[in-house]
Coordinates of C-alpha atoms and ligand atoms in Angstrom, one line a residue:
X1 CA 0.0 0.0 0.0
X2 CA 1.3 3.5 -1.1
X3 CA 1.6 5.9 1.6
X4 CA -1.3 8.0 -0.6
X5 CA -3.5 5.1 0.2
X6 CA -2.6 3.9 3.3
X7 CA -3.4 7.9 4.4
X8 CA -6.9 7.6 2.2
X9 CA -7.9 4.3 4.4
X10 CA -7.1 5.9 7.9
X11 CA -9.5 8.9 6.7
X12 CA -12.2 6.6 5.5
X13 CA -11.5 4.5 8.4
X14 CA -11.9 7.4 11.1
X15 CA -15.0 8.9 9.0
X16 CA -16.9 5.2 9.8
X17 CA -15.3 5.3 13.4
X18 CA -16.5 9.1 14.0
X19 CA -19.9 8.4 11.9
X20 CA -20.6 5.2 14.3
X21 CA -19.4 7.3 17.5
X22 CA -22.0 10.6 16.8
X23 CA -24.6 8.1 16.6
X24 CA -24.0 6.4 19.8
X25 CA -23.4 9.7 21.7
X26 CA -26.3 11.0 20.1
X27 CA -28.7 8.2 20.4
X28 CA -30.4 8.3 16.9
X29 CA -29.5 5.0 15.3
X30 CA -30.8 2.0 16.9
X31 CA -31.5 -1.6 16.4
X32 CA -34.4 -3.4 18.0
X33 CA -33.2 -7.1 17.6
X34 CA -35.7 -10.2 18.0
X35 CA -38.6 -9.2 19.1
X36 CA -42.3 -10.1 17.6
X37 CA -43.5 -7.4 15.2
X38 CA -47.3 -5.9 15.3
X39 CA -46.5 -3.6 12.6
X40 CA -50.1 -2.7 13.1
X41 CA -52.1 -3.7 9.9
X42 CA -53.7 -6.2 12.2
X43 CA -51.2 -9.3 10.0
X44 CA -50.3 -11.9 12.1
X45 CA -47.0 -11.5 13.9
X46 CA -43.3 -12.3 12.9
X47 CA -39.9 -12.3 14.0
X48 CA -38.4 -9.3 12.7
X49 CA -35.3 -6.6 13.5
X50 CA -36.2 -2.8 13.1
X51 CA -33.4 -0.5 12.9
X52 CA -34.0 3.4 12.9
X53 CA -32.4 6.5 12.6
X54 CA -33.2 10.0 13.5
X55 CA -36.6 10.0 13.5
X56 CA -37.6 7.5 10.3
X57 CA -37.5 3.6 10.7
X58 CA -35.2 2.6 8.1
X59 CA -35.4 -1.3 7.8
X60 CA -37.6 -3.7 9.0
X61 CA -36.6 -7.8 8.7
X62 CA -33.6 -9.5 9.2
X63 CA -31.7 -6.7 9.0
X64 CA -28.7 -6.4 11.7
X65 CA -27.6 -3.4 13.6
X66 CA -25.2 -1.7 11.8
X67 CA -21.9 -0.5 14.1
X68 CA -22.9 2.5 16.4
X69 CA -26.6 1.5 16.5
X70 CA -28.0 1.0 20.4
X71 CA -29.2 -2.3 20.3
X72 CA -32.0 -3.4 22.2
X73 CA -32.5 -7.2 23.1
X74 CA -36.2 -7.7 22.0
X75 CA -36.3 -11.3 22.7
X76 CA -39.9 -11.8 24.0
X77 CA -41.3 -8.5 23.6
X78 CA -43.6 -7.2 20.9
X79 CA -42.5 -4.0 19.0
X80 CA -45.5 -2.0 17.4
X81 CA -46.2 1.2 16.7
X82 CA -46.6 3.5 19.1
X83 CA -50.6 4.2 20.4
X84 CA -52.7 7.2 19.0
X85 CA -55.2 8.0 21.3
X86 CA -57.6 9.3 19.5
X87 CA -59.7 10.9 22.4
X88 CA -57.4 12.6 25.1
X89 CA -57.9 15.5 27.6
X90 CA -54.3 16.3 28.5
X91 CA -54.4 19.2 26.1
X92 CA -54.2 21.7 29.8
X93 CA -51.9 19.5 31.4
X94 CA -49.5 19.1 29.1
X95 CA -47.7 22.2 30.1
X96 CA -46.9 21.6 33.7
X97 CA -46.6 17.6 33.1
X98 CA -44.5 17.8 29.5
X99 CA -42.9 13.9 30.3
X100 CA -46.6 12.6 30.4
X101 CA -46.0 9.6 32.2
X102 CA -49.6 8.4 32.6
X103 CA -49.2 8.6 29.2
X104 CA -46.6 7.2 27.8
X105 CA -46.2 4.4 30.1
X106 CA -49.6 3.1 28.4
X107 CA -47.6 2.9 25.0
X108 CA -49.1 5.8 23.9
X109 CA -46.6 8.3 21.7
X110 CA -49.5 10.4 20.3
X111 CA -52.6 12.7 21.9
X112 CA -55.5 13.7 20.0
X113 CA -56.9 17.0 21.6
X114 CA -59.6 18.8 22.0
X115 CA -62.4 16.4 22.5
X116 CA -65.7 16.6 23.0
X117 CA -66.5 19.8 21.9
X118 CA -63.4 21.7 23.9
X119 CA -60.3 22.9 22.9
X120 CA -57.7 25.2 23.4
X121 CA -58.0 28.5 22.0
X122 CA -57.2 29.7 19.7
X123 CA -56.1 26.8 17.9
X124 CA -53.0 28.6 16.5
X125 CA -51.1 29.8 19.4
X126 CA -51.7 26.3 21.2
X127 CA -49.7 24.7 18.3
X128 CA -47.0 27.2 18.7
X129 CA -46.7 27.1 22.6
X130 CA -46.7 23.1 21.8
X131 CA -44.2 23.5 19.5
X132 CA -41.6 25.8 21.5
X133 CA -42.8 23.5 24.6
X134 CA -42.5 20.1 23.4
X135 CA -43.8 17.4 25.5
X136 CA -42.6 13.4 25.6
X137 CA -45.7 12.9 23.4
X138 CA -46.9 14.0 19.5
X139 CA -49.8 16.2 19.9
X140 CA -52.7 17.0 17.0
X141 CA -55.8 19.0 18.1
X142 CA -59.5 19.2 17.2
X143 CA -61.4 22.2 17.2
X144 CA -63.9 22.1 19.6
X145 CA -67.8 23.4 18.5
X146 CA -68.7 24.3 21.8
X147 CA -65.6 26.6 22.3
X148 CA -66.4 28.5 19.1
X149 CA -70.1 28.5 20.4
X150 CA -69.0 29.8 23.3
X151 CA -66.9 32.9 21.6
X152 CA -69.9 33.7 19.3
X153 CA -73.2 33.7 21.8
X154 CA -71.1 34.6 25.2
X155 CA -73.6 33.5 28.0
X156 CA -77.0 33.5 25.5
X157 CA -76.0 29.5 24.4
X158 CA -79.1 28.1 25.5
X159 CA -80.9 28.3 22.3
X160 CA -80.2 27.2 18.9
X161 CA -77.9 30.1 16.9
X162 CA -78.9 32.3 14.3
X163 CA -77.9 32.3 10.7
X164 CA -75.6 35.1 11.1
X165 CA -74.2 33.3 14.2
X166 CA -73.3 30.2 12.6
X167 CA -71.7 32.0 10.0
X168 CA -69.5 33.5 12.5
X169 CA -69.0 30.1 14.5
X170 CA -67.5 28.2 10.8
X171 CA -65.4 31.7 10.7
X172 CA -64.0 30.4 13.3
X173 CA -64.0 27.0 12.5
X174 CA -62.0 27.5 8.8
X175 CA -59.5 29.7 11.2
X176 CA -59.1 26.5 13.3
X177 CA -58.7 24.2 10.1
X178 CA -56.1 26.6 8.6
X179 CA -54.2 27.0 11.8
X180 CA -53.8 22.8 12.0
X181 CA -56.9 21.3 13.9
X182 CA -57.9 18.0 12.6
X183 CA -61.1 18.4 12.3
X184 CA -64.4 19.4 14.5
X185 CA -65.4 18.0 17.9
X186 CA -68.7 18.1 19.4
X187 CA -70.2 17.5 23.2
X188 CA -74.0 17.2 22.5
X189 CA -74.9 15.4 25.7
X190 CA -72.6 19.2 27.8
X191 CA -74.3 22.5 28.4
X192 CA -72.8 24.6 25.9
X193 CA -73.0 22.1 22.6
X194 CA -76.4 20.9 23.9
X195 CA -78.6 23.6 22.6
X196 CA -77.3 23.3 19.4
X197 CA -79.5 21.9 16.2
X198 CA -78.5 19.5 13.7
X199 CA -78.1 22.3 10.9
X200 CA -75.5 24.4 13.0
X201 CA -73.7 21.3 13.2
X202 CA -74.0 20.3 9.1
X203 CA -72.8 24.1 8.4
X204 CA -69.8 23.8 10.9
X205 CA -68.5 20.6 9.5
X206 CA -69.0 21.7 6.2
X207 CA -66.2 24.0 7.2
X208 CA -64.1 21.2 8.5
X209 CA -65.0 19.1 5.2
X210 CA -63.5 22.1 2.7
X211 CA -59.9 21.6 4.6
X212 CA -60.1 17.5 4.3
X213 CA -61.1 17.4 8.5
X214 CA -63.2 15.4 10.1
X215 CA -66.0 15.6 12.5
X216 CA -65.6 13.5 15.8
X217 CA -68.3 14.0 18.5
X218 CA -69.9 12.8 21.9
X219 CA -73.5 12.3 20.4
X220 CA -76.6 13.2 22.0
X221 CA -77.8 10.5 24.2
X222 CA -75.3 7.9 25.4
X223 CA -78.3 6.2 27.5
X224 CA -81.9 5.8 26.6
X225 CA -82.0 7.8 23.4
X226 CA -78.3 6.7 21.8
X227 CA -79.8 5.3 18.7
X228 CA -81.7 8.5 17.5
X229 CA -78.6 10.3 18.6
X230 CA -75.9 7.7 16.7
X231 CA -78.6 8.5 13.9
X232 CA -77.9 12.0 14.2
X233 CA -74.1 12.0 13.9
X234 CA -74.8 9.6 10.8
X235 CA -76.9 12.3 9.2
X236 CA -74.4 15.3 9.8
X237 CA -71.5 12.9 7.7
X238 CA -74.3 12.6 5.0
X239 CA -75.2 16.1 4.8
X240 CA -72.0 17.7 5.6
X241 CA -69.7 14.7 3.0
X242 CA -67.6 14.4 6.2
X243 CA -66.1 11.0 8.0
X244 CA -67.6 10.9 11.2
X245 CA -66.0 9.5 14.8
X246 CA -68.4 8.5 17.1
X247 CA -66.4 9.1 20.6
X248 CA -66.4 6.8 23.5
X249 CA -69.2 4.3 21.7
X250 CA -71.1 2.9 24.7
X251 CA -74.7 2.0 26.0
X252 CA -75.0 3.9 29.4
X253 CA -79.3 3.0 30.5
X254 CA -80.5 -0.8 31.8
X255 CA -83.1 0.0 28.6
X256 CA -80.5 0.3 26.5
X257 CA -78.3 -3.0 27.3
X258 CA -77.4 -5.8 25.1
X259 CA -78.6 -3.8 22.3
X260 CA -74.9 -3.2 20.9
X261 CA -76.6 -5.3 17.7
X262 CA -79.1 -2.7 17.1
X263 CA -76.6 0.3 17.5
X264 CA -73.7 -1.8 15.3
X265 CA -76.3 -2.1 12.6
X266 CA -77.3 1.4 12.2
X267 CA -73.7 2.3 12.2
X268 CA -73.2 -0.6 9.4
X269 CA -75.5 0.6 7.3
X270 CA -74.5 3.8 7.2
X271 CA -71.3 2.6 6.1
X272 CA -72.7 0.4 3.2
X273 CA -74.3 3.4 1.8
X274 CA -71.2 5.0 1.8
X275 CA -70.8 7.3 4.8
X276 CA -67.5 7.3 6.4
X277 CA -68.1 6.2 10.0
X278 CA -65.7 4.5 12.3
X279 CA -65.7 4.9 16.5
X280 CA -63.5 4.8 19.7
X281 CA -64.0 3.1 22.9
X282 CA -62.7 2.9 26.2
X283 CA -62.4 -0.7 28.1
X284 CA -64.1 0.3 30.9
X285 CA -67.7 -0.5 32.2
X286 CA -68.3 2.2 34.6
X287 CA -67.9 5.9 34.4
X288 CA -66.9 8.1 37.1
X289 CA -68.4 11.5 38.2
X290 CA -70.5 13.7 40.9
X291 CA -73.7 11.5 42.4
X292 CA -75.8 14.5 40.7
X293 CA -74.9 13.6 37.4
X294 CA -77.1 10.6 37.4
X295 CA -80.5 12.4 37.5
X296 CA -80.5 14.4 34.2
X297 CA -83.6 16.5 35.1
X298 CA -81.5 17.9 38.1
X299 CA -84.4 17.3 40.5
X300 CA -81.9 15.8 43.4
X301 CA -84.5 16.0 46.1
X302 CA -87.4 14.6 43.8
X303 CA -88.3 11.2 45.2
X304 CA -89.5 10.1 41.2
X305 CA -86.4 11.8 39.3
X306 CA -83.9 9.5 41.7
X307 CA -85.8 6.7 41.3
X308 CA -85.7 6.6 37.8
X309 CA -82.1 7.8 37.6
X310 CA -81.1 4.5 39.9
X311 CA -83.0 2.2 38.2
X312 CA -81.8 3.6 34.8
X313 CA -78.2 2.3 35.8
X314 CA -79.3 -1.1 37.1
X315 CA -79.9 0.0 40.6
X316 CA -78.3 1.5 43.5
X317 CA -75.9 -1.4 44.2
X318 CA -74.4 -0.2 40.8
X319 CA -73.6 2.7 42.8
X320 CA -70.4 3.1 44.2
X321 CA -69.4 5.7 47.1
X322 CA -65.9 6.7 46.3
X323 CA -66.0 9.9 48.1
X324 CA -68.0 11.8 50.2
X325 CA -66.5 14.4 53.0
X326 CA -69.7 14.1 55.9
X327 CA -69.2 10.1 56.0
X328 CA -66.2 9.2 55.2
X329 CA -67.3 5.6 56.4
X330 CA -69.7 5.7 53.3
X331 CA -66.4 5.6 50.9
X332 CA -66.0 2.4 48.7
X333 CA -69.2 1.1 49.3
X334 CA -72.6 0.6 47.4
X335 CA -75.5 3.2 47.9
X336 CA -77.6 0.0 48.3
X337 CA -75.4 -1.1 51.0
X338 CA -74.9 1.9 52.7
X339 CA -79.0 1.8 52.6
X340 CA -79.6 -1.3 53.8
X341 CA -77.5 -0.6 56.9
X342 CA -78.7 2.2 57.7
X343 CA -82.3 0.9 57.2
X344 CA -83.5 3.6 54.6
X345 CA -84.3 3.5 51.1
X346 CA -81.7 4.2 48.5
X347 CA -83.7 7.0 47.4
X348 CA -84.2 8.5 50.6
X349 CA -80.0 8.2 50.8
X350 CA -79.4 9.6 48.1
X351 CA -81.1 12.7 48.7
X352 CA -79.6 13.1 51.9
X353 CA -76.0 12.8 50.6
X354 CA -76.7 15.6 48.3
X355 CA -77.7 17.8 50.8
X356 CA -75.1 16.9 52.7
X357 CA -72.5 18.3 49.9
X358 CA -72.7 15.3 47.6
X359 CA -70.1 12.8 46.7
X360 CA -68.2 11.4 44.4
X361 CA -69.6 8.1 42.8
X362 CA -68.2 5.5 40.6
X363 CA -71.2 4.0 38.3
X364 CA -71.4 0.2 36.9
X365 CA -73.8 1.6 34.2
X366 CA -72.6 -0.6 30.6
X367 CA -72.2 -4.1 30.5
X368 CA -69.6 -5.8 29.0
X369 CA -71.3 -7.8 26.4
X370 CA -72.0 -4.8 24.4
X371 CA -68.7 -3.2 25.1
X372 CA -67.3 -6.5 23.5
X373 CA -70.0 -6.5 20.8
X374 CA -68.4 -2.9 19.9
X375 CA -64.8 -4.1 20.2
X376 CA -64.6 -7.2 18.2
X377 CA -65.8 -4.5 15.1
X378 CA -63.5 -3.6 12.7
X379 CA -64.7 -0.1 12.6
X380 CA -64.3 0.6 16.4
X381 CA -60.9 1.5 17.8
X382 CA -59.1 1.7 21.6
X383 CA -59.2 5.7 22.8
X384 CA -59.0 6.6 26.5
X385 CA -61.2 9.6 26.7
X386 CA -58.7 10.6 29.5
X387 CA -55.7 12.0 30.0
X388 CA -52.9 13.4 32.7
X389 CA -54.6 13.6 36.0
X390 CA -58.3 12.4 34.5
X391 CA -59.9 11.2 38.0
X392 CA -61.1 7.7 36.2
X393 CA -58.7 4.8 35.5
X394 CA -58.9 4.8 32.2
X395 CA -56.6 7.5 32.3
X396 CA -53.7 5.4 33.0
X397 CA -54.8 2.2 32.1
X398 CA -56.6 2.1 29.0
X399 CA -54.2 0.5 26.8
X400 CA -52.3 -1.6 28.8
X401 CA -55.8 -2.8 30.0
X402 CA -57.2 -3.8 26.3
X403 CA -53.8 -5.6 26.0
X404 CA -53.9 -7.8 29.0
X405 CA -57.3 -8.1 29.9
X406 CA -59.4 -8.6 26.7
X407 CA -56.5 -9.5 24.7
X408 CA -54.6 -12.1 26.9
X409 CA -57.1 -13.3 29.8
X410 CA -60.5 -12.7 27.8
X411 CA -59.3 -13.2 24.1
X412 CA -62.0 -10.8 22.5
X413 CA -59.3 -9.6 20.2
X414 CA -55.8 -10.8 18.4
X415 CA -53.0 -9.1 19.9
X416 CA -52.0 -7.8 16.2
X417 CA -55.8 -6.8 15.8
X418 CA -55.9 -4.8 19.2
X419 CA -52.8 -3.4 17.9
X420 CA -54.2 -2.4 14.7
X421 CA -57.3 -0.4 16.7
X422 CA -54.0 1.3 18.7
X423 CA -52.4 2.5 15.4
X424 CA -53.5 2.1 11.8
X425 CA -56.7 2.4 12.4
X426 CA -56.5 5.7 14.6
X427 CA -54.0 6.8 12.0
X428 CA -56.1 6.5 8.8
X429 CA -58.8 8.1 10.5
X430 CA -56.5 10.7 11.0
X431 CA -54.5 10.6 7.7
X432 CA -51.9 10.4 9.1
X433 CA -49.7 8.9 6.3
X434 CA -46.4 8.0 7.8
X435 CA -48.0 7.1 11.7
X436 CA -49.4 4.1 13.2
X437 CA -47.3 1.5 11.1
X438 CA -43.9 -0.1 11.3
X439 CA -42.7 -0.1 7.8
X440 CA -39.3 1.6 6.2
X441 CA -40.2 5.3 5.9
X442 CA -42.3 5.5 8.7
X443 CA -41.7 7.9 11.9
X444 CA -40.2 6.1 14.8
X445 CA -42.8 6.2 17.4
X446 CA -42.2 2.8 19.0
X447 CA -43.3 0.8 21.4
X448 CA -41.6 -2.2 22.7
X449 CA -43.7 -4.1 25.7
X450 CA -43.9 -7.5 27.4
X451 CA -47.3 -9.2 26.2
X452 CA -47.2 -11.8 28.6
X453 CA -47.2 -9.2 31.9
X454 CA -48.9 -5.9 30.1
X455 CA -51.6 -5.0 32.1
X456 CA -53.3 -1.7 33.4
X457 CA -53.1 -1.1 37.7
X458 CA -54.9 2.2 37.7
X459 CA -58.2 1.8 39.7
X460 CA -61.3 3.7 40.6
X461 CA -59.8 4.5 43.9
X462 CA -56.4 5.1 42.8
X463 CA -56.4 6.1 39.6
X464 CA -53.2 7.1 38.5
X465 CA -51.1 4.2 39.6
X466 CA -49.4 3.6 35.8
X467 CA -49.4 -0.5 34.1
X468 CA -46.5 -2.7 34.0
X469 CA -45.3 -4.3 30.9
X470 CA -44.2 -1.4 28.5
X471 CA -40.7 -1.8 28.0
X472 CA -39.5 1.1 26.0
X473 CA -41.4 3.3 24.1
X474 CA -39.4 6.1 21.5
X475 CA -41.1 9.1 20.1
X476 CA -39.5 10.4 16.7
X477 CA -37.0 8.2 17.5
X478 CA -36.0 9.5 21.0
X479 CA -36.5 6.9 24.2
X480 CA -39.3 8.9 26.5
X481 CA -39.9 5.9 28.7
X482 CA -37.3 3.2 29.6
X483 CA -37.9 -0.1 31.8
X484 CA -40.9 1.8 34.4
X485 CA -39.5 5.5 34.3
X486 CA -39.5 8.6 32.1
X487 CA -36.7 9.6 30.7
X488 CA -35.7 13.2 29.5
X489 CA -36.6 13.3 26.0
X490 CA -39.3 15.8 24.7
X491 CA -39.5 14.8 21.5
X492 CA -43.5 15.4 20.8
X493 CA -44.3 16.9 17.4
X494 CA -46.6 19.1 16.8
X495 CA -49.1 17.4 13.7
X496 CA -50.9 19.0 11.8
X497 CA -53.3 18.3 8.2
X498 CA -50.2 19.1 6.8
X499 CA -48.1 16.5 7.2
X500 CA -50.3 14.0 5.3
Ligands
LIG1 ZN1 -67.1 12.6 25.9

């Protein structure tokens, strides 16, 4: 070897040594060796190595790392995309929790905000505080109708709006769309998005429509009423040629139950004729709230209105005490039980708890046939509809939950389907082209977990206490939660329509 080429090979040489040694100081190349893939199109799963760099996966297969790649030993995990959530209320909390551990130790790499009809304000600046404030989590953003409501009618809401109001409202809305939101979010069964007609909703979503969003919203009725009110939601996609989400798909009144059939096919044939419908749902039976909540009429100290409002959920022994300051010997037990003992009726109990300063109640009102029913669609997908500090479990637990109770003990659904419902499927809805799949190309949000221990902890009395089993999880390729802790990164994008 001339000395000419002897130098040449000690350059080359030192390039490879100093390209391997920036990416191993700076963390960006890594190698995820021997672990099953869910590569989330719901296919079965396979052995498979996926290396990425930066922020893109660049092979997937029998690839091996290449020098200066971390290397993770997979063996006996599952790597999948990372979770969309699809329905999240951390969009507040985001600022003062940026490492989102509730979150992301779930699996979940991406937040969809502004559910329900609320959301930040203006959309724009949100984005931007978001995006010079990065959390450990991608965030994307709805536009919430009753928060534009709200700006146009101040405190006269409780009426349907006038033409020149709803013109205002979609001003509002097309500022939203061009400012990122994903589409428009509704909260029919809330105070604010209540009093608004069908029509004020078509014109709205139009709005959304011209800008490719979408129109995702808490219908009507969740109890007695849901199908009329599913019908609804159906009707505003026809009219408004917009995909529709129905959010947190459940059956809430005993006259409801076991009629997930009925509310599948109305959805189904909707679909058929062509309208774009698809739904979330949280793995949870029982919703959590203030004991006043169950007696829609607000008549708390009318012996009829409670009466109905028990036996609408199944009865008071589907009532659970979970807080309640002027007996505290009340907590964690039934209203039925607490009755019995204290040889009243549960009706008469109830009333005096409210006037005693109410309590917090935890309330067995769905039953989990129908929330099966929902799951084993192909249409339906896993969302929380919680979110840092949400009082519920489902906050913490959702995903980890789906995976090791109806995946592993019950078997309702295929780990790669379940999978699928955590990230292709939230990601098509969203158009999100390069999320919610493991393919070369694709952003590195990652998820590496254990599906033999996953499983949720969070309960209704302690409802933050975060799952076991999620291993690693990597957010534009950056590690944000490692083996049970948070680690530094903030690696969250900001996503808007425009990265489609
Ligand atoms: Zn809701």
């Amino acid at each position: 070897m001339t000395s000419s080429l002897r130098s040449l090979a000690i350059v080359i040489a030192l390039a490879l040594l100093s390209a391997g040694t920036a990416a191993q100081n700076t963390g960006r190349a890594w190698t995820i060796v021997g672990a099953d893939l869910a590569d989330g199109s719901g296919g079965a799963l396979r052995r498979a190595n996926v290396r990425f760099v930066g922020d893109r996966v660049v092979s997937v297969g029998a690839g091996a790392p290449q020098r200066g790649d971390n290397v993770v030993n997979g063996e006996g995990l599952v790597v999948a995309p990372g979770f969309i959530d699809i329905h999240n209320h951390s969009s507040g909390e985001l600022t003062g929790d940026p490492a989102a551990a509730t979150q992301v130790a779930q699996g979940i790499t991406t937040v969809v905000l502004g559910p329900d009809g609320g959301s930040p304000w203006p959309i724009g600046e949100y984005l931007a505080e978001r995006r010079s404030h990065p959390a450990a989590v991608n965030v994307a953003v709805f536009a919430g109708h009753a928060t534009v409501r709200r700006l146009v009618m101040g405190d006269d809401f409780k009426r349907p709006a006038r033409a020149d109001e709803v013109a205002r409202m979609a001003a509002l809305v097309d500022q939203a769309m061009r400012d990122g939101a994903m589409g428009l979010s509704s909260g029919l069964e809330y105070e604010v998005g209540g009093y608004a007609d069908t029509s004020e909703l078509v014109e709205l979503s139009k709005t959304a429509a011209r800008h490719g969003g979408i129109y995702m919203s808490h219908i009507r009725d969740e109890a007695d009423r849901s199908f009329e009110a599913l019908r609804e939601a159906i009707e505003i996609g026809e009219r408004a040629r917009i995909p529709v989400q129905i959010s947190h798909i459940k059956l809430g009144t005993v006259s409801v139950w076991h009629k997930a059939a009925e509310a599948i096919a109305i959805v189904e044939a909707a679909r058929k004729r062509g309208v774009d419908v698809t739904a979330d749902e949280y793995p949870y039976n029982a919703w959590s709230s203030t004991i006043t909540v169950l007696v829609p009429d607000k008549r708390y100290d009318y012996p009829p209105s409670v009466e109905k409002a028990l036996a609408d959920v199944g009865g008071a022994a589907n009532v659970l005490i979970v807080r309640h300051a002027a007996h505290p010997e009340y907590e964690f037990r039934t209203l039925d039980a607490v009755a019995t003992e204290r040889k009243t009726t549960p009706v008469e109990l109830f009333i005096q708890i409210v006037k005693d300063g109410g309590a917090g109640v935890v309330c067995t009102s769905m039953v989990d046939e129908d929330m099966r029913a929902f799951y084993t669609r192909p249409w339906v997908m896993v969302g929380s509809d919680g979110g840092i500090g949400t009082r519920h479990p489902r906050g913490a637990g959702t995903f980890p939950r789906v995976l090791g109770r109806y995946v592993r003990a019950e078997r309702w659904l295929t780990l790669p389907d379940a999978i699928r419902k955590m990230t292709a499927a939230p990601a098509e809805r969203l158009r999100l082209a390069r999320r919610g799949r493991i393919a070369a190309g694709a952003i590195a949000d990652i998820v590496l977990f254990d599906p033999k221990t996953v499983v949720d902890r969070s309960t209704f009395s302690d409802p933050a206490v975060l799952p076991t089993g999620i291993e690693k999880v990597f957010v534009s390729g950056e590690l944000v939660w490692d083996g049970g802790k948070p680690v530094a990164a903030r690696s969250g994008k900001v996503i808007t329509r425009s990265e489609r």
